[in-house]
mmCIF file of C-alpha atoms in Angstrom:
data_model
loop_
_atom_site.group_PDB
_atom_site.id
_atom_site.type_symbol
_atom_site.label_atom_id
_atom_site.label_comp_id
_atom_site.label_asym_id
_atom_site.label_seq_id
_atom_site.Cartn_x
_atom_site.Cartn_y
_atom_site.Cartn_z
ATOM 1 C CA MET A 1 96.527 156.534 80.235
ATOM 2 C CA ILE A 2 99.079 153.812 81.141
ATOM 3 C CA PHE A 3 96.159 151.668 82.074
ATOM 4 C CA HIS A 4 93.839 151.914 79.096
ATOM 5 C CA TYR A 5 94.387 148.374 78.550
ATOM 6 C CA LEU A 6 92.268 147.520 81.440
ATOM 7 C CA ASN A 7 89.241 147.700 79.844
ATOM 8 C CA MET A 8 90.131 144.714 77.531
ATOM 9 C CA LEU A 9 90.972 142.486 80.523
ATOM 10 C CA ILE A 10 87.351 141.756 81.404
ATOM 11 C CA VAL A 11 87.456 137.769 80.875
ATOM 12 C CA ILE A 12 85.985 135.479 78.518
ATOM 13 C CA GLN A 13 81.918 135.604 80.121
ATOM 14 C CA LEU A 14 82.052 131.593 80.299
ATOM 15 C CA VAL A 15 78.475 131.606 79.665
ATOM 16 C CA ILE A 16 77.713 129.859 82.812
ATOM 17 C CA ALA A 17 74.187 131.701 83.919
ATOM 18 C CA ASN A 18 72.379 130.237 80.882
ATOM 19 C CA ALA A 19 73.902 127.016 80.650
ATOM 20 C CA LEU A 20 73.099 126.409 84.612
ATOM 21 C CA LEU A 21 69.594 126.894 84.678
ATOM 22 C CA ALA A 22 68.587 123.924 83.021
ATOM 23 C CA GLN A 23 69.905 121.776 85.606
ATOM 24 C CA PRO A 24 68.713 121.125 89.032
ATOM 25 C CA LEU A 25 70.417 123.678 92.042
ATOM 26 C CA LEU A 26 71.693 121.062 94.866
ATOM 27 C CA ASN A 27 70.653 122.474 97.925
ATOM 28 C CA ASN A 28 71.361 122.645 101.673
ATOM 29 C CA LEU A 29 75.447 121.765 100.595
ATOM 30 C CA PRO A 30 77.757 121.726 103.375
ATOM 31 C CA LEU A 31 79.390 125.099 104.757
ATOM 32 C CA VAL A 32 82.913 125.227 104.037
ATOM 33 C CA LYS A 33 85.527 128.220 105.650
ATOM 34 C CA ARG A 34 88.802 129.660 104.654
ATOM 35 C CA ASP A 35 91.723 128.830 107.160
ATOM 36 C CA ASP A 36 90.424 132.459 108.113
ATOM 37 C CA GLY A 37 87.005 131.827 108.524
ATOM 38 C CA SER A 38 85.426 133.504 105.819
ATOM 39 C CA SER A 39 83.019 131.073 103.899
ATOM 40 C CA ILE A 40 83.755 130.002 100.489
ATOM 41 C CA GLN A 41 80.005 130.362 98.309
ATOM 42 C CA TYR A 42 79.694 127.386 95.672
ATOM 43 C CA TYR A 43 77.190 125.964 93.693
ATOM 44 C CA LEU A 44 76.447 122.291 92.194
ATOM 45 C CA ARG A 45 73.829 121.517 89.571
ATOM 46 C CA LEU A 46 73.161 117.687 89.180
ATOM 47 C CA GLU A 47 73.254 116.511 85.626
ATOM 48 C CA GLU A 48 69.938 114.695 86.774
ATOM 49 C CA ALA A 49 67.673 115.675 89.356
ATOM 50 C CA GLY A 50 67.815 113.453 92.324
ATOM 51 C CA LYS A 51 71.095 111.859 90.609
ATOM 52 C CA HIS A 52 74.710 112.708 90.737
ATOM 53 C CA SER A 53 76.902 111.908 87.409
ATOM 54 C CA ASP A 54 80.263 110.189 87.450
ATOM 55 C CA ASN A 55 81.263 113.270 86.304
ATOM 56 C CA LEU A 56 81.893 116.392 87.534
ATOM 57 C CA LEU A 57 82.722 119.767 84.992
ATOM 58 C CA VAL A 58 84.059 122.754 86.862
ATOM 59 C CA LEU A 59 83.246 126.452 85.220
ATOM 60 C CA LEU A 60 85.683 129.004 86.172
ATOM 61 C CA GLN A 61 84.965 132.702 85.229
ATOM 62 C CA GLY A 62 87.340 135.709 84.593
ATOM 63 C CA SER A 63 89.044 138.106 86.460
ATOM 64 C CA ASP A 64 85.782 140.757 86.802
ATOM 65 C CA CYS A 65 84.010 141.570 89.741
ATOM 66 C CA ASN A 66 80.684 139.881 89.324
ATOM 67 C CA SER A 67 79.501 136.553 91.051
ATOM 68 C CA VAL A 68 79.567 133.509 89.168
ATOM 69 C CA SER A 69 75.693 133.177 89.315
ATOM 70 C CA LYS A 70 75.114 136.219 87.714
ATOM 71 C CA ILE A 71 77.409 135.992 84.433
ATOM 72 C CA LYS A 72 75.039 135.890 81.560
ATOM 73 C CA GLY A 73 75.499 134.244 78.563
ATOM 74 C CA ILE A 74 74.746 131.813 76.056
ATOM 75 C CA ASP A 75 74.013 127.814 76.867
ATOM 76 C CA THR A 76 77.089 127.055 75.791
ATOM 77 C CA LEU A 77 79.822 125.883 78.253
ATOM 78 C CA ARG A 78 77.626 122.809 79.315
ATOM 79 C CA LYS A 79 77.433 121.260 76.214
ATOM 80 C CA VAL A 80 81.107 120.531 76.161
ATOM 81 C CA TYR A 81 80.181 117.478 78.435
ATOM 82 C CA ARG A 82 76.326 117.199 78.785
ATOM 83 C CA ASP A 83 76.672 113.876 81.600
ATOM 84 C CA ALA A 84 77.965 115.794 84.373
ATOM 85 C CA ASP A 85 77.325 117.734 87.721
ATOM 86 C CA VAL A 86 78.375 121.445 87.382
ATOM 87 C CA LEU A 87 80.441 123.104 90.277
ATOM 88 C CA THR A 88 80.533 127.159 90.047
ATOM 89 C CA VAL A 89 82.912 128.658 93.041
ATOM 90 C CA GLU A 90 83.173 132.548 93.908
ATOM 91 C CA LYS A 91 85.829 134.432 94.504
ATOM 92 C CA TYR A 92 86.613 135.868 98.182
ATOM 93 C CA GLY A 93 84.322 138.494 99.380
ATOM 94 C CA ILE A 94 81.825 137.744 96.540
ATOM 95 C CA THR A 95 78.730 135.865 96.847
ATOM 96 C CA ASP A 96 75.207 136.057 94.839
ATOM 97 C CA ALA A 97 73.815 138.843 96.576
ATOM 98 C CA LEU A 98 76.454 141.300 94.776
ATOM 99 C CA PRO A 99 74.061 142.523 91.173
ATOM 100 C CA TYR A 100 76.270 141.770 88.073
ATOM 101 C CA SER A 101 77.750 144.845 86.431
ATOM 102 C CA ALA A 102 79.659 145.283 83.065
ATOM 103 C CA GLU A 103 81.760 148.038 84.508
ATOM 104 C CA THR A 104 85.265 147.335 84.539
ATOM 105 C CA GLU A 105 85.633 149.572 87.618
ATOM 106 C CA ARG A 106 82.642 149.360 89.827
ATOM 107 C CA ALA A 107 81.856 151.037 93.007
ATOM 108 C CA ASP A 108 80.521 148.785 94.929
ATOM 109 C CA CYS A 109 83.009 145.876 94.252
ATOM 110 C CA PRO A 110 83.515 144.457 97.896
ATOM 111 C CA ASP A 111 86.298 145.493 99.562
ATOM 112 C CA ALA A 112 87.060 142.045 100.711
ATOM 113 C CA TYR A 113 87.153 140.726 97.548
ATOM 114 C CA ILE A 114 89.903 143.715 96.323
ATOM 115 C CA GLU A 115 92.118 143.166 99.368
ATOM 116 C CA ASN A 116 92.059 139.170 98.859
ATOM 117 C CA ASP A 117 91.189 137.924 95.484
ATOM 118 C CA CYS A 118 94.404 136.676 93.691
ATOM 119 C CA ILE A 119 94.828 133.254 91.187
ATOM 120 C CA GLU A 120 96.365 131.383 94.329
ATOM 121 C CA GLN A 121 93.535 131.808 96.808
ATOM 122 C CA ARG A 122 90.719 130.800 93.633
ATOM 123 C CA ALA A 123 92.750 127.575 93.173
ATOM 124 C CA CYS A 124 93.101 126.979 96.794
ATOM 125 C CA ASP A 125 89.396 127.566 97.204
ATOM 126 C CA ILE A 126 88.238 125.399 94.322
ATOM 127 C CA ASP A 127 90.030 122.743 95.426
ATOM 128 C CA ARG A 128 89.020 122.753 99.007
ATOM 129 C CA ILE A 129 85.334 122.316 97.101
ATOM 130 C CA ILE A 130 86.521 119.560 94.597
ATOM 131 C CA ARG A 131 87.860 117.457 97.337
ATOM 132 C CA LEU A 132 84.673 118.055 100.327
ATOM 133 C CA LEU A 133 82.446 117.184 96.962
ATOM 134 C CA ARG A 134 84.563 114.091 95.914
ATOM 135 C CA GLY A 135 84.501 112.632 99.624
ATOM 136 C CA GLU A 136 80.776 113.158 99.141
ATOM 137 C CA TRP A 137 80.511 111.605 95.697
ATOM 138 C CA PRO A 138 82.932 109.717 94.426
ATOM 139 C CA TYR A 139 83.378 111.309 90.555
ATOM 140 C CA ARG A 140 85.221 109.238 88.218
ATOM 141 C CA ARG A 141 86.089 112.452 86.370
ATOM 142 C CA VAL A 142 86.860 115.848 86.902
ATOM 143 C CA ILE A 143 87.154 118.620 84.061
ATOM 144 C CA LEU A 144 88.216 122.020 84.486
ATOM 145 C CA VAL A 145 87.107 124.514 81.830
ATOM 146 C CA GLY A 146 88.409 128.474 82.124
ATOM 147 C CA GLY A 147 89.048 131.026 80.187
ATOM 148 C CA SER A 148 91.357 134.276 80.415
ATOM 149 C CA GLU A 149 92.140 134.559 84.018
ATOM 150 C CA GLY A 150 90.051 131.150 84.680
ATOM 151 C CA ALA A 151 92.727 129.330 82.690
ATOM 152 C CA THR A 152 95.278 130.646 84.589
ATOM 153 C CA VAL A 153 93.433 129.474 87.910
ATOM 154 C CA ALA A 154 92.881 126.058 85.984
ATOM 155 C CA ALA A 155 96.086 125.524 84.691
ATOM 156 C CA MET A 156 97.655 126.225 88.561
ATOM 157 C CA LEU A 157 95.180 123.919 89.818
ATOM 158 C CA SER A 158 96.031 121.243 87.393
ATOM 159 C CA ALA A 159 99.402 121.657 87.972
ATOM 160 C CA LYS A 160 98.894 121.035 92.356
ATOM 161 C CA VAL A 161 96.989 117.931 92.179
ATOM 162 C CA ASP A 162 96.599 114.429 90.815
ATOM 163 C CA TYR A 163 92.652 114.305 90.066
ATOM 164 C CA ILE A 164 92.091 116.558 87.456
ATOM 165 C CA SER A 165 90.921 114.484 84.384
ATOM 166 C CA ALA A 166 91.231 117.088 81.792
ATOM 167 C CA THR A 167 91.926 120.759 81.253
ATOM 168 C CA VAL A 168 90.372 122.941 79.008
ATOM 169 C CA LEU A 169 91.784 126.885 78.435
ATOM 170 C CA PHE A 170 90.671 129.593 76.719
ATOM 171 C CA GLY A 171 92.410 132.870 75.668
ATOM 172 C CA VAL A 172 95.463 131.448 77.731
ATOM 173 C CA GLY A 173 98.230 133.862 75.852
ATOM 174 C CA GLY A 174 101.750 134.080 76.390
ATOM 175 C CA ARG A 175 103.997 132.781 79.521
ATOM 176 C CA TYR A 176 104.091 135.837 80.917
ATOM 177 C CA PHE A 177 101.300 138.182 81.947
ATOM 178 C CA LEU A 178 102.952 141.308 81.309
ATOM 179 C CA ASP A 179 103.625 140.259 77.777
ATOM 180 C CA ASP A 180 99.822 139.666 77.459
ATOM 181 C CA VAL A 181 99.487 143.168 78.765
ATOM 182 C CA ILE A 182 101.555 145.065 76.760
ATOM 183 C CA HIS A 183 99.806 143.356 73.938
ATOM 184 C CA SER A 184 96.775 144.864 74.647
ATOM 185 C CA MET A 185 97.934 148.324 74.895
ATOM 186 C CA ALA A 186 98.817 148.226 71.520
ATOM 187 C CA PHE A 187 95.190 148.209 70.399
ATOM 188 C CA THR A 188 94.073 150.625 72.900
ATOM 189 C CA ILE A 189 96.469 153.583 72.784
ATOM 190 C CA SER A 190 97.328 155.427 69.011
ATOM 191 C CA SER A 191 100.043 157.307 69.684
ATOM 192 C CA GLU A 192 103.390 155.406 69.267
ATOM 193 C CA GLU A 193 105.043 157.875 71.823
ATOM 194 C CA GLU A 194 102.372 157.554 74.165
ATOM 195 C CA LEU A 195 102.483 153.561 73.861
ATOM 196 C CA ALA A 196 106.126 153.619 74.554
ATOM 197 C CA ARG A 197 105.647 155.963 77.628
ATOM 198 C CA SER A 198 102.401 153.510 78.988
ATOM 199 C CA VAL A 199 104.971 150.271 78.211
ATOM 200 C CA GLU A 200 107.584 152.003 80.154
ATOM 201 C CA GLY A 201 105.362 152.646 83.124
ATOM 202 C CA ILE A 202 103.539 148.999 83.208
ATOM 203 C CA ARG A 203 106.924 147.412 83.169
ATOM 204 C CA GLN A 204 107.898 149.620 86.041
ATOM 205 C CA LEU A 205 104.873 148.827 88.068
ATOM 206 C CA ALA A 206 105.490 145.202 87.762
ATOM 207 C CA GLN A 207 109.215 145.682 89.064
ATOM 208 C CA ALA A 208 107.914 147.500 91.610
ATOM 209 C CA ILE A 209 105.382 144.874 92.453
ATOM 210 C CA HIS A 210 108.348 141.850 92.128
ATOM 211 C CA SER A 211 110.759 144.191 94.213
ATOM 212 C CA ASP A 212 109.066 146.222 96.530
ATOM 213 C CA ALA A 213 107.600 145.504 99.889
ATOM 214 C CA PRO A 214 103.564 145.148 99.478
ATOM 215 C CA PHE A 215 102.147 148.769 98.853
ATOM 216 C CA ASP A 216 98.162 150.106 98.259
ATOM 217 C CA ILE A 217 96.829 149.662 94.873
ATOM 218 C CA GLU A 218 93.764 148.987 93.100
ATOM 219 C CA MET A 219 93.328 148.876 89.733
ATOM 220 C CA SER A 220 90.179 147.506 87.800
ATOM 221 C CA ASN A 221 88.952 146.490 90.989
ATOM 222 C CA HIS A 222 92.139 144.188 91.921
ATOM 223 C CA GLY A 223 94.451 144.780 95.007
ATOM 224 C CA TYR A 224 98.210 144.129 95.224
ATOM 225 C CA LYS A 225 97.599 140.411 95.869
ATOM 226 C CA TRP A 226 96.109 140.031 92.585
ATOM 227 C CA TRP A 227 98.275 142.140 90.837
ATOM 228 C CA HIS A 228 101.382 140.413 92.545
ATOM 229 C CA SER A 229 99.912 136.558 91.816
ATOM 230 C CA MET A 230 99.403 137.737 88.015
ATOM 231 C CA PHE A 231 102.752 139.199 87.697
ATOM 232 C CA SER A 232 104.671 136.740 89.457
ATOM 233 C CA PHE A 233 102.864 133.420 87.152
ATOM 234 C CA ASP A 234 104.648 131.563 84.836
ATOM 235 C CA GLN A 235 102.218 129.838 82.659
ATOM 236 C CA GLU A 236 104.871 127.816 80.802
ATOM 237 C CA ALA A 237 106.479 126.437 83.727
ATOM 238 C CA THR A 238 103.238 125.699 85.134
ATOM 239 C CA LEU A 239 101.796 123.725 81.970
ATOM 240 C CA ALA A 240 104.796 121.754 81.999
ATOM 241 C CA ARG A 241 103.788 120.353 85.472
ATOM 242 C CA ILE A 242 100.796 118.944 84.231
ATOM 243 C CA ASN A 243 100.441 115.543 83.350
ATOM 244 C CA SER A 244 96.997 114.592 82.435
ATOM 245 C CA PRO A 245 95.288 115.991 78.945
ATOM 246 C CA VAL A 246 95.419 119.779 78.655
ATOM 247 C CA LEU A 247 93.260 121.568 75.632
ATOM 248 C CA ILE A 248 94.788 125.116 74.650
ATOM 249 C CA LEU A 249 92.421 127.154 72.700
ATOM 250 C CA GLN A 250 93.462 130.658 70.957
ATOM 251 C CA GLY A 251 92.069 132.992 69.246
ATOM 252 C CA GLY A 252 94.201 135.190 65.946
ATOM 253 C CA ASN A 253 92.205 138.237 66.881
ATOM 254 C CA ASP A 254 92.925 138.253 70.377
ATOM 255 C CA ARG A 255 93.194 141.808 71.952
ATOM 256 C CA SER A 256 93.774 140.987 74.947
ATOM 257 C CA ALA A 257 95.843 138.027 75.261
ATOM 258 C CA SER A 258 98.720 138.001 72.685
ATOM 259 C CA PRO A 259 98.022 135.031 70.400
ATOM 260 C CA ALA A 260 101.561 135.208 69.373
ATOM 261 C CA LYS A 261 102.813 134.587 72.702
ATOM 262 C CA ALA A 262 100.645 131.440 72.882
ATOM 263 C CA THR A 263 101.457 129.893 69.883
ATOM 264 C CA GLU A 264 105.269 130.644 71.241
ATOM 265 C CA MET A 265 104.758 128.981 74.640
ATOM 266 C CA VAL A 266 102.988 126.005 73.138
ATOM 267 C CA ASN A 267 105.666 125.048 70.588
ATOM 268 C CA ALA A 268 108.006 125.605 73.513
ATOM 269 C CA LEU A 269 106.120 122.939 75.593
ATOM 270 C CA LYS A 270 105.932 120.618 72.531
ATOM 271 C CA LYS A 271 109.420 120.781 72.483
ATOM 272 C CA LYS A 272 110.037 119.878 76.141
ATOM 273 C CA GLY A 273 107.975 116.480 75.193
ATOM 274 C CA LYS A 274 104.597 117.901 76.590
ATOM 275 C CA ASN A 275 102.675 115.707 74.234
ATOM 276 C CA ASN A 276 99.540 115.567 76.638
ATOM 277 C CA ILE A 277 99.242 118.914 75.325
ATOM 278 C CA ASP A 278 96.733 119.763 72.548
ATOM 279 C CA TYR A 279 96.265 123.081 71.096
ATOM 280 C CA ILE A 280 93.948 124.909 68.997
ATOM 281 C CA PHE A 281 94.292 128.042 66.814
ATOM 282 C CA TYR A 282 91.529 130.038 65.418
ATOM 283 C CA PRO A 283 92.600 132.608 63.149
ATOM 284 C CA GLU A 284 89.562 135.207 62.965
ATOM 285 C CA TYR A 285 88.354 134.489 66.410
ATOM 286 C CA ASP A 286 88.762 136.952 69.026
ATOM 287 C CA HIS A 287 89.745 137.105 72.903
ATOM 288 C CA ALA A 288 85.979 135.285 73.598
ATOM 289 C CA LEU A 289 86.182 132.984 70.683
ATOM 290 C CA HIS A 290 84.098 134.652 68.397
ATOM 291 C CA LEU A 291 84.516 136.318 64.927
ATOM 292 C CA SER A 292 85.618 139.676 64.626
ATOM 293 C CA ASP A 293 81.807 140.541 63.271
ATOM 294 C CA GLY A 294 80.681 139.764 66.152
ATOM 295 C CA ASP A 295 78.779 135.783 64.605
ATOM 296 C CA ASP A 296 79.364 133.101 67.196
ATOM 297 C CA PRO A 297 81.091 130.365 66.419
ATOM 298 C CA SER A 298 80.394 128.434 69.398
ATOM 299 C CA GLY A 299 78.984 125.430 67.666
ATOM 300 C CA THR A 300 82.442 124.846 66.060
ATOM 301 C CA VAL A 301 84.593 125.376 69.472
ATOM 302 C CA ILE A 302 82.311 123.837 71.473
ATOM 303 C CA GLY A 303 82.667 120.701 68.923
ATOM 304 C CA ASP A 304 86.107 120.684 68.933
ATOM 305 C CA ILE A 305 86.221 120.401 72.525
ATOM 306 C CA ASN A 306 83.748 117.440 72.660
ATOM 307 C CA SER A 307 85.164 115.703 70.423
ATOM 308 C CA TRP A 308 88.648 116.222 72.527
ATOM 309 C CA LEU A 309 86.981 115.313 75.432
ATOM 310 C CA HIS A 310 85.837 112.263 73.828
ATOM 311 C CA GLN A 311 89.372 111.196 72.484
ATOM 312 C CA LYS A 312 91.185 111.986 75.366
ATOM 313 C CA VAL A 313 88.887 111.295 78.432
ATOM 314 C CA PHE A 314 85.590 109.515 77.840
#
């Protein structure tokens, strides 16, 4: 029962697939390998066939075990800025050969993914691809858009490099992942006694991952590296190192990431003088920035992002 909250950790489906179908896919991209010799699969779709844009929009999906090429959704994120080439990057061990699954725990999740995937690896892979593309086509602006775990990776990358023009983050939650996990548990466990046991159990797990030598663990199609990276990540400290414009979007009915902790973190950053960070709070929206009754407010959200980008970047 401790880990029932994991069903809430399937990230915002960043509506990439349909958004990209309208753009021509660039074939024959250079092969890119990691230091261990494994290949990184990635996709670049041009804003206009045969012509590169001055802008590169990088879309980061969340924590589920799926190919970014198979994530289904409405044609939304592409609209945050239309005049851009769009880059998506697969996670370690995943290719477009993996069929889509909505299951939290899928039996066919690749072993290489479970063993090696973590937020540091994703940030490193995306950085490697962007540097390659900027060497081939000198993009003037690079914009990152990520939700949930994708937001974590986007923030991590923006804090490490100097070429990001703007970063847009969805459903980020608070400073520490553990707080968001505990927040999520409260919506999936009705018994106060059982909730207390589950909270203590996840606290003990986090402590063991911090303190002990690496050990075998697989939950929600994630291994030790992923859990260690998530429990170790200090989101507030990471955001404090970013100097380019950042927009954080948070729903008040988010059951996966704590709205209260997100607001607390942003206020703390503001007190530190981080005036490059803007915050939009949607009281009635959930983790995926949808209304609780299922209505899709994406027009409002995308309009807010588009206006912010034109104000801060373009």
